[in-house]
PDB file of C-alpha atoms in Angstrom:
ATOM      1  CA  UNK A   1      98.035 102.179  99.329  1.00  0.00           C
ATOM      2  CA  UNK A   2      96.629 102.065 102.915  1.00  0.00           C
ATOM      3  CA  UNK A   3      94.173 104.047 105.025  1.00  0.00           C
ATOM      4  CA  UNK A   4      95.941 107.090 106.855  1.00  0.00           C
ATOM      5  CA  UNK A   5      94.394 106.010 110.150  1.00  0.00           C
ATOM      6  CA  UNK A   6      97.173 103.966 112.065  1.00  0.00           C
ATOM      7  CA  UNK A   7     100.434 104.832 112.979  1.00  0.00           C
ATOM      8  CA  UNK A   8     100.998 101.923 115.406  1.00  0.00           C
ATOM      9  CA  UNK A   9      99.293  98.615 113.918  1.00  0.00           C
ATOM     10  CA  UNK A  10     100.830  96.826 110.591  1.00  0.00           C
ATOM     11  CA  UNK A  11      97.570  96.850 108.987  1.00  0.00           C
ATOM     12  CA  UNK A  12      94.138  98.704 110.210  1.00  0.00           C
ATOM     13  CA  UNK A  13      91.470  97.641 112.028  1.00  0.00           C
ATOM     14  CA  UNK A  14      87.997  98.814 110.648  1.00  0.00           C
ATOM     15  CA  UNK A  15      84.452  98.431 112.306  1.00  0.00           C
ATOM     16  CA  UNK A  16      81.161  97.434 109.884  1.00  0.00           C
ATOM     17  CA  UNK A  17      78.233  98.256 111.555  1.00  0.00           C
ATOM     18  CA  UNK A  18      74.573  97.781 110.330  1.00  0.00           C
ATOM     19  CA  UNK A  19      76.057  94.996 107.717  1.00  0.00           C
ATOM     20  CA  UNK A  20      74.109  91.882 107.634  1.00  0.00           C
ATOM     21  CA  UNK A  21      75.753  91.278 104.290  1.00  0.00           C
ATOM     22  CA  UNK A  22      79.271  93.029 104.532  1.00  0.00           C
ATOM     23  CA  UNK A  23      78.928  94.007 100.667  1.00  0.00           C
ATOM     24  CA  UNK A  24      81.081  96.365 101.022  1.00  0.00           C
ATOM     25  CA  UNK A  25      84.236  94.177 103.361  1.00  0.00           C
ATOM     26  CA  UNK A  26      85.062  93.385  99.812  1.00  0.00           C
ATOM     27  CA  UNK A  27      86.729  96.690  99.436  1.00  0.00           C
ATOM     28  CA  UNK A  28      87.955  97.478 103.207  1.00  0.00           C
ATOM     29  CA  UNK A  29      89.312  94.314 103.285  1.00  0.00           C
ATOM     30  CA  UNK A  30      91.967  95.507 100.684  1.00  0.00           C
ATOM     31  CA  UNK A  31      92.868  97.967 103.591  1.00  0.00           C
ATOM     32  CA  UNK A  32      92.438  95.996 107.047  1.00  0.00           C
ATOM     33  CA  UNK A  33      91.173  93.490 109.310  1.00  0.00           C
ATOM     34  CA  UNK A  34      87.168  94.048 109.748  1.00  0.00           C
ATOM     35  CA  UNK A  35      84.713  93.211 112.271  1.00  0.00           C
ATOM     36  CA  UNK A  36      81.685  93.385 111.082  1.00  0.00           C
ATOM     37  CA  UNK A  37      78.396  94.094 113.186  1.00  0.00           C
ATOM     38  CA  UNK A  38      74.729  92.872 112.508  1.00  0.00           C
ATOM     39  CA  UNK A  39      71.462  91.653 113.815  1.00  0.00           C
ATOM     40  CA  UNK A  40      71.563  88.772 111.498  1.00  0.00           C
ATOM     41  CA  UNK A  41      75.048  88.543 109.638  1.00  0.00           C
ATOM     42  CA  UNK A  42      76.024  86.766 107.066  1.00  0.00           C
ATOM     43  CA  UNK A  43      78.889  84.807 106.519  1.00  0.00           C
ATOM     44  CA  UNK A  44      79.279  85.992 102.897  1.00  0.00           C
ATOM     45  CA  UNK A  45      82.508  87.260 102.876  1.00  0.00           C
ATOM     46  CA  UNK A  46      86.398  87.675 104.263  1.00  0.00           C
ATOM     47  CA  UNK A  47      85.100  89.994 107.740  1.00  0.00           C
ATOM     48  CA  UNK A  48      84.490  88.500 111.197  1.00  0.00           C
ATOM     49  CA  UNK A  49      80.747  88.618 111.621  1.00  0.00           C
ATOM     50  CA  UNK A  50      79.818  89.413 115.336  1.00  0.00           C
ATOM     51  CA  UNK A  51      75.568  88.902 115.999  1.00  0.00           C
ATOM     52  CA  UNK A  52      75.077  92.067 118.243  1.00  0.00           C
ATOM     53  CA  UNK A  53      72.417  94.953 117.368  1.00  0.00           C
ATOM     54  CA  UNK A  54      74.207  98.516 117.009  1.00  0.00           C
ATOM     55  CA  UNK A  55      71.369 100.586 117.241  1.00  0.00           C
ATOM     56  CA  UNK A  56      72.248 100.582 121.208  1.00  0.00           C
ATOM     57  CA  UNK A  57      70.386 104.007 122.129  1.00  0.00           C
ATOM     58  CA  UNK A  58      67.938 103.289 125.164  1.00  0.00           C
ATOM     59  CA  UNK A  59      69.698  99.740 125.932  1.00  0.00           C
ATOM     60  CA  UNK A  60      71.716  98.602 128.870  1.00  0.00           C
ATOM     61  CA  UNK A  61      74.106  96.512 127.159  1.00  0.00           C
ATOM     62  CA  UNK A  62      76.721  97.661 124.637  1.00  0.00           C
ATOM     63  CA  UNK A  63      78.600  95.821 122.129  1.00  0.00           C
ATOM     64  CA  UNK A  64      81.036  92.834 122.832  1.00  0.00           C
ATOM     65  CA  UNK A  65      83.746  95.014 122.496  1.00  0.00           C
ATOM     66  CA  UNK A  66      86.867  95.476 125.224  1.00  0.00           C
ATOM     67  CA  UNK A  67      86.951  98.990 126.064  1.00  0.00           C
ATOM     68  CA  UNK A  68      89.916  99.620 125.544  1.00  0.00           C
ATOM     69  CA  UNK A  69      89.825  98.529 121.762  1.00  0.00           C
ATOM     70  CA  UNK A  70      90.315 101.378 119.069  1.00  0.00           C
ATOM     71  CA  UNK A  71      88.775 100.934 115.561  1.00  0.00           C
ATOM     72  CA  UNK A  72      91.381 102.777 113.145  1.00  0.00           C
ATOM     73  CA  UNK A  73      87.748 103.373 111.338  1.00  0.00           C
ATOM     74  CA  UNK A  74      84.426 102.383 111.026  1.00  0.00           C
ATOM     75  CA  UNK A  75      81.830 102.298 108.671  1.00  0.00           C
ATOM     76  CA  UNK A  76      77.950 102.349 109.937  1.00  0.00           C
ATOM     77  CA  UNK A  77      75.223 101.958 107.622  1.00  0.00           C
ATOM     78  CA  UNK A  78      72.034 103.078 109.968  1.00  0.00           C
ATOM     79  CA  UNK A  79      68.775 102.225 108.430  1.00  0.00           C
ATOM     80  CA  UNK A  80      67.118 104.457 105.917  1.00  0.00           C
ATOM     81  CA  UNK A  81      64.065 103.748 106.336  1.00  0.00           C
ATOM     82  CA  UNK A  82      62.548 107.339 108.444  1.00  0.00           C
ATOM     83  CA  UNK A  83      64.005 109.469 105.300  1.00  0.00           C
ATOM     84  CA  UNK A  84      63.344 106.899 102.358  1.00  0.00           C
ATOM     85  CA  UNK A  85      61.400 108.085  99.634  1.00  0.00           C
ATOM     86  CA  UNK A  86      59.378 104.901  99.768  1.00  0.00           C
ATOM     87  CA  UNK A  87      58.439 105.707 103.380  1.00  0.00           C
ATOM     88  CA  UNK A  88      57.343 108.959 102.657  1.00  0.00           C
ATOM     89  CA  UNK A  89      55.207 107.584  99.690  1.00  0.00           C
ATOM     90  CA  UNK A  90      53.503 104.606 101.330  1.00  0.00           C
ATOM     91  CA  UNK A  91      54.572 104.712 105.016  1.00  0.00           C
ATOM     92  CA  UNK A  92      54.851 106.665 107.706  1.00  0.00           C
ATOM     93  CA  UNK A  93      58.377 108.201 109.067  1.00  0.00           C
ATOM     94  CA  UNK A  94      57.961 108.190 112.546  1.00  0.00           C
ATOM     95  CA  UNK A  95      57.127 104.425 112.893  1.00  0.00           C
ATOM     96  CA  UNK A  96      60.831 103.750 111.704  1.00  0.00           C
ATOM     97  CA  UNK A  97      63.559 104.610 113.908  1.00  0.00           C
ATOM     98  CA  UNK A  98      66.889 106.926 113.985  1.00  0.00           C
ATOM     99  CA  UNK A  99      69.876 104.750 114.767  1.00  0.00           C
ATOM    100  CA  UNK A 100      72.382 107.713 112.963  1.00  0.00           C
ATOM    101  CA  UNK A 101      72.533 108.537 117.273  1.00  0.00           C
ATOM    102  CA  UNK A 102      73.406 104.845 117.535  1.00  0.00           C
ATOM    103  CA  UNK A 103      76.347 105.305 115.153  1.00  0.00           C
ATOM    104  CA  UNK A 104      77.712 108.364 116.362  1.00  0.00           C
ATOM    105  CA  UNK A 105      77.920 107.391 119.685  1.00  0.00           C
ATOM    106  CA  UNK A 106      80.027 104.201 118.930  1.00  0.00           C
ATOM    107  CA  UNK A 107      82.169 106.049 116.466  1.00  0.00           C
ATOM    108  CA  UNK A 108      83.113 108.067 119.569  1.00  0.00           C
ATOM    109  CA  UNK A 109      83.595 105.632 121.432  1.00  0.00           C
ATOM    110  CA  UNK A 110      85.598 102.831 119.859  1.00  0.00           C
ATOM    111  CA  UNK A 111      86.483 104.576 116.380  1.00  0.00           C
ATOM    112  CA  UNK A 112      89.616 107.143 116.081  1.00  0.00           C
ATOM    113  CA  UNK A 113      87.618 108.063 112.224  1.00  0.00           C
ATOM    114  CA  UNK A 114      84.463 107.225 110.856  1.00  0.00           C
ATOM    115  CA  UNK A 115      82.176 107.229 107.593  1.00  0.00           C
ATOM    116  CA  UNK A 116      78.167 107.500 108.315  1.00  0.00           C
ATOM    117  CA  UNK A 117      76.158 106.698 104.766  1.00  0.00           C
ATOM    118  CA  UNK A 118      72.943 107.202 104.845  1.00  0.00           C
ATOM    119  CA  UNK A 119      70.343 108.912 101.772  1.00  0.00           C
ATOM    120  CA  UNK A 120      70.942 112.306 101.872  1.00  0.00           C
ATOM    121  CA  UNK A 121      67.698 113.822 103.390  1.00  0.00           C
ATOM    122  CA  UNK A 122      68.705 112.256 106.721  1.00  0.00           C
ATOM    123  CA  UNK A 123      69.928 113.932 109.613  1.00  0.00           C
ATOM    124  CA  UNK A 124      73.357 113.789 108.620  1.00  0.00           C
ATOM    125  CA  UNK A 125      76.000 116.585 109.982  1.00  0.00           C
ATOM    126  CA  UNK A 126      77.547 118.353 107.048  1.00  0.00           C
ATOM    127  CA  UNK A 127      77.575 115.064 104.373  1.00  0.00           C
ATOM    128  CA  UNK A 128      79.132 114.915 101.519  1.00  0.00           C
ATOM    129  CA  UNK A 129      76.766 113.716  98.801  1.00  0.00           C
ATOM    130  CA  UNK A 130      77.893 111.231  95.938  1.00  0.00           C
ATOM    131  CA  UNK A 131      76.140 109.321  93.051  1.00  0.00           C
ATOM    132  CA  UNK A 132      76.655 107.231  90.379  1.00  0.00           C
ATOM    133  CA  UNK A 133      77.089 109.535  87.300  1.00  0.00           C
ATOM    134  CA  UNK A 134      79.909 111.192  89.200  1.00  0.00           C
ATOM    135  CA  UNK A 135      81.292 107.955  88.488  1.00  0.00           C
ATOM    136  CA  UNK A 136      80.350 107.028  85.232  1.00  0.00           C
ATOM    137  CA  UNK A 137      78.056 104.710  86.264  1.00  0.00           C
ATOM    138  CA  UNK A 138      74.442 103.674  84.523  1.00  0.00           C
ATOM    139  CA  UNK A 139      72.103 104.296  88.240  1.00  0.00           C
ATOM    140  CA  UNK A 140      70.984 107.024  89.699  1.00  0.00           C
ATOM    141  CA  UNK A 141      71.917 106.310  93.306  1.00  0.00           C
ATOM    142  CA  UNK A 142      72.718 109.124  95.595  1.00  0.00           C
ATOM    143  CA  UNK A 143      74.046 108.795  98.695  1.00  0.00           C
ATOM    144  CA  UNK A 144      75.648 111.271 102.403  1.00  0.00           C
ATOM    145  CA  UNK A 145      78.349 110.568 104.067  1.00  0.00           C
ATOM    146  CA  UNK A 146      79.093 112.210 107.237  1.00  0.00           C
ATOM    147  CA  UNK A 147      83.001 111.796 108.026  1.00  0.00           C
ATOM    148  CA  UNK A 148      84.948 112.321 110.539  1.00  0.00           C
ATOM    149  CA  UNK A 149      88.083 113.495 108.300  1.00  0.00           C
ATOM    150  CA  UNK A 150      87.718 115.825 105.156  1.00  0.00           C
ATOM    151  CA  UNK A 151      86.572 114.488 101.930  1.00  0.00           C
ATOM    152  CA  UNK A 152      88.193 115.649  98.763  1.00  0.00           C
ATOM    153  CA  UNK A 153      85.414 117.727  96.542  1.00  0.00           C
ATOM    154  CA  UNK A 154      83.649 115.341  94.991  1.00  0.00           C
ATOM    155  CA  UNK A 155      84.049 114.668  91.184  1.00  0.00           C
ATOM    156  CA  UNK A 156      81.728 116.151  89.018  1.00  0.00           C
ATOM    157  CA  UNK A 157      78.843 114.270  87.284  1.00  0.00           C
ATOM    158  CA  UNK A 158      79.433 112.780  84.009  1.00  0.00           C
ATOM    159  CA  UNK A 159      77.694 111.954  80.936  1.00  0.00           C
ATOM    160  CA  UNK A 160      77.220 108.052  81.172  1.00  0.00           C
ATOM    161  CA  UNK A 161      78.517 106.760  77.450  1.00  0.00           C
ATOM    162  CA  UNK A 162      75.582 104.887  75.432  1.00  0.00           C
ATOM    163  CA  UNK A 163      75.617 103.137  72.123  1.00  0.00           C
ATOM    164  CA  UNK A 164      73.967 106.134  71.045  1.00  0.00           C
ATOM    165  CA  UNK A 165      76.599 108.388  72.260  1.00  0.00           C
ATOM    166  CA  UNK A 166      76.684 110.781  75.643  1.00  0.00           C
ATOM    167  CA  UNK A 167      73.491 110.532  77.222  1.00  0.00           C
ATOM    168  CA  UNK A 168      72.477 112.743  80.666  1.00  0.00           C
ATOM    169  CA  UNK A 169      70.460 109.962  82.045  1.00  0.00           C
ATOM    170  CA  UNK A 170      71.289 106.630  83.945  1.00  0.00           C
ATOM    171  CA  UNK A 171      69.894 103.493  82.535  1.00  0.00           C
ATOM    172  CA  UNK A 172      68.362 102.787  85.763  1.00  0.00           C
ATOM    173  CA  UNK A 173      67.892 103.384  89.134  1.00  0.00           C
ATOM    174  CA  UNK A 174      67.383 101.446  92.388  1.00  0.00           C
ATOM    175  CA  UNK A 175      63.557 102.001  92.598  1.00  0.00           C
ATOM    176  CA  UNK A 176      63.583 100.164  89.250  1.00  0.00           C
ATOM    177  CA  UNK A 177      65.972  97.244  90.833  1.00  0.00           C
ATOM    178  CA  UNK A 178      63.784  94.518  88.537  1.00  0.00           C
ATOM    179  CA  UNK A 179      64.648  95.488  85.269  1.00  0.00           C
ATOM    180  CA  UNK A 180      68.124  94.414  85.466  1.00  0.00           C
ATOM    181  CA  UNK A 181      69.765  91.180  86.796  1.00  0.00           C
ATOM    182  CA  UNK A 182      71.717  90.492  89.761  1.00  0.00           C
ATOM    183  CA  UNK A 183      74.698  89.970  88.340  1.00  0.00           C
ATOM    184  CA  UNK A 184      74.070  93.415  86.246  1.00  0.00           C
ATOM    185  CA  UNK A 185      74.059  95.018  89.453  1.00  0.00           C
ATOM    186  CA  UNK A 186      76.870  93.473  91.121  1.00  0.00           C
ATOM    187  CA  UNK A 187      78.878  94.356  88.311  1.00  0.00           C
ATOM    188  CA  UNK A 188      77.928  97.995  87.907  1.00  0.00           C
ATOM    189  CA  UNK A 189      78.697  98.416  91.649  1.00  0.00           C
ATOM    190  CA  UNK A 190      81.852  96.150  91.468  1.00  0.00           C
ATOM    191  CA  UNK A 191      81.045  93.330  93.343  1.00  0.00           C
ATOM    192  CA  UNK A 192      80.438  89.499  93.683  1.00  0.00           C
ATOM    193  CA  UNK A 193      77.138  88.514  92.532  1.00  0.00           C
ATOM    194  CA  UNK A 194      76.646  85.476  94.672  1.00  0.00           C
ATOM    195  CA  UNK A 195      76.243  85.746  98.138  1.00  0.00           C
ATOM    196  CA  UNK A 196      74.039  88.724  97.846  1.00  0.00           C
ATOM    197  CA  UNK A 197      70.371  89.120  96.787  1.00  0.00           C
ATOM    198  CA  UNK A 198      69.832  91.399  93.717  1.00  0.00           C
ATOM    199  CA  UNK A 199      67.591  94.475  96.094  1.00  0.00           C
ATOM    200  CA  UNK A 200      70.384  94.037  98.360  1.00  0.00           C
ATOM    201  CA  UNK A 201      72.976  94.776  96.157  1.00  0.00           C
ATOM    202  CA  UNK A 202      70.420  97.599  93.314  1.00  0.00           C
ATOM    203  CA  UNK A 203      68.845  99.366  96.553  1.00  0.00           C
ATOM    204  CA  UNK A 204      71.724  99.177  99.477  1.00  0.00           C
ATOM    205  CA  UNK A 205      74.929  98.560  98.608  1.00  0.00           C
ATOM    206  CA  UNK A 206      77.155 101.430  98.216  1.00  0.00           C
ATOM    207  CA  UNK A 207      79.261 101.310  94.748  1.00  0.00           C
ATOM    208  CA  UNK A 208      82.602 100.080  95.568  1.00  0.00           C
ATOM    209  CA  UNK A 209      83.927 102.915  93.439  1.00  0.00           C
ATOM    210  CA  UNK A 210      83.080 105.523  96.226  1.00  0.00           C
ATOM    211  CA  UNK A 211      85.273 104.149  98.955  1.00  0.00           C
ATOM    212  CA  UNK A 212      88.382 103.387  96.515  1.00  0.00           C
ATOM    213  CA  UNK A 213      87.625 107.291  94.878  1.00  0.00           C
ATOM    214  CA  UNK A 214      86.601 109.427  97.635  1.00  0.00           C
ATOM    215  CA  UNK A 215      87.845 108.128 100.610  1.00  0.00           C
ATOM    216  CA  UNK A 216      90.795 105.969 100.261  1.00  0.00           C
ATOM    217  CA  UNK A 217      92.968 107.664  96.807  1.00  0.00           C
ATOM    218  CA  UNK A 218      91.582 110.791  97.851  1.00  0.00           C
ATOM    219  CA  UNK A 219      92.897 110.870 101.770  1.00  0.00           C
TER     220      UNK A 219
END
C-alpha cells in the first residue's frame, strides 16, 4: 500500500506543516519520508523537524525549501482558532488570524497534492467533513478537509457499541478532554501516548483512522 502521488521517487516525500508535535507522522510515515514544519517542533517522533513559521502571508522570507523541490503531498494543519467554538464563546474571531491562505499558497507551490484540516466552519473550499462515529469511535470530533484529489464518500456514522448495547452518543468529546486520560485518548485516536500532552492529542490531533480510511485505502 502506498500513496498514488509519485511515479518517479521509491518512496514519497510528504510536507507537515503547522505540526509542532507531528502526531500524526506516525501514520504518513508508513507511506514516506516527512518534513515536518513548525514554530516550535518537537522532536517526538520519526519526521525531520525544520523550525520555520508557515503562516508566510505578508512576510519576505519563505520557507528553507530549494525551489525546485516537489512535495508528493502535504498535510497543513492552519490554526483553528478564528472559527473555534471556544473563540466564538469567550473570544473574539478577528484577533486570531487566517493562515488557510498560508497553506494554500505553499501547497501550490512545493506540493503536487495536498490535505487542508481544519473545523469545518472555516473557510475551507468544498471540504469533506469526517468524525469519529463514522468510525466507530467514542468522541465527537468533527473535522474538513479540503483536498486537492477526490475523497471517496465518506462512511456513514455508526452507532458506537456500549456495555449497554448500541448507543447514538459518543462517550466524550474534546471540549470535555479532562474526563478521560491521556493514554485513553491516544488510544482512541491510535497513537503513542508519550510524547504528547493529553489536550494535544483530545482537542488537535486528527484520529489516525481518517488518513488510513479516507485518504490512503480509499485513493
Amino acid at each position: 500500500m502506498s500513496f498514488p502521488f509519485t511515479e518517479d521517487r521509491d518512496e514519497p516525500l510528504i510536507l507537515h506543516c503547522f505540526a509542532d508535535y507531528g502526531t500524526e507522522c506516525e501514520v504518513l510515515n508508513d507511506f514516506g519520508t516527512v518534513v515536518r514544519v513548525g514554530i516550535d517542533p518537537r522532536d517526538t517522533n520519526d519526521s525531520a523537524p525544520i523550525k520555520a513559521d508557515a503562516h508566510i502571508e505578508e512576510k519576505d522570507w519563505g520557507l528553507p525549501f530549494k525551489e525546485d523541490v516537489t512535495f508528493d503531498l502535504g498535510v497543513f494543519h492552519p490554526v483553528c482558532s478564528a472559527w473555534a467554538a471556544t473563540t466564538s464563546i469567550s473570544g473574539d474571531p478577528e484577533d486570531h488570524d487566517n493562515m488557510i491562505p498560508s497553506a494554500r499558497q505553499i501547497a501550490e507551490k512545493y506540493c503536487e497534492h495536498h490535505i487542508i484540516e481544519n473545523v469545518p466552519r472555516a473557510p475551507l473550499e468544498d471540504p469533506v467533513v469526517l468524525n469519529g462515529r463514522m468510525f466507530g469511535l467514542p468522541i465527537e470530533y468533527e473535522r474538513g478537509f479540503e483536498t486537492s484529489f477526490d475523497v471517496p464518500h465518506p462512511p456513514r456514522e455508526r452507532l458506537l457499541l456500549t456495555s449497554d448495547g448500541p448507543s447514538e452518543n459518543a462517550e466524550t468529546s474534546s471540549f470535555f478532554f479532562s474526563e478521560r486520560s491521556k493514554e485513553w485518548w491516544a488510544a482512541a485516536k491510535n497513537y503513542a501516548s508519550g510524547p504528547y500532552p493529553k489536550a494535544h492529542l483530545a482537542k488537535n490531533v486528527i484520529p489516525a483512522h481518517t488518513f488510513t480510511i479516507s485518504f490512503v485505502r480509499g485513493l
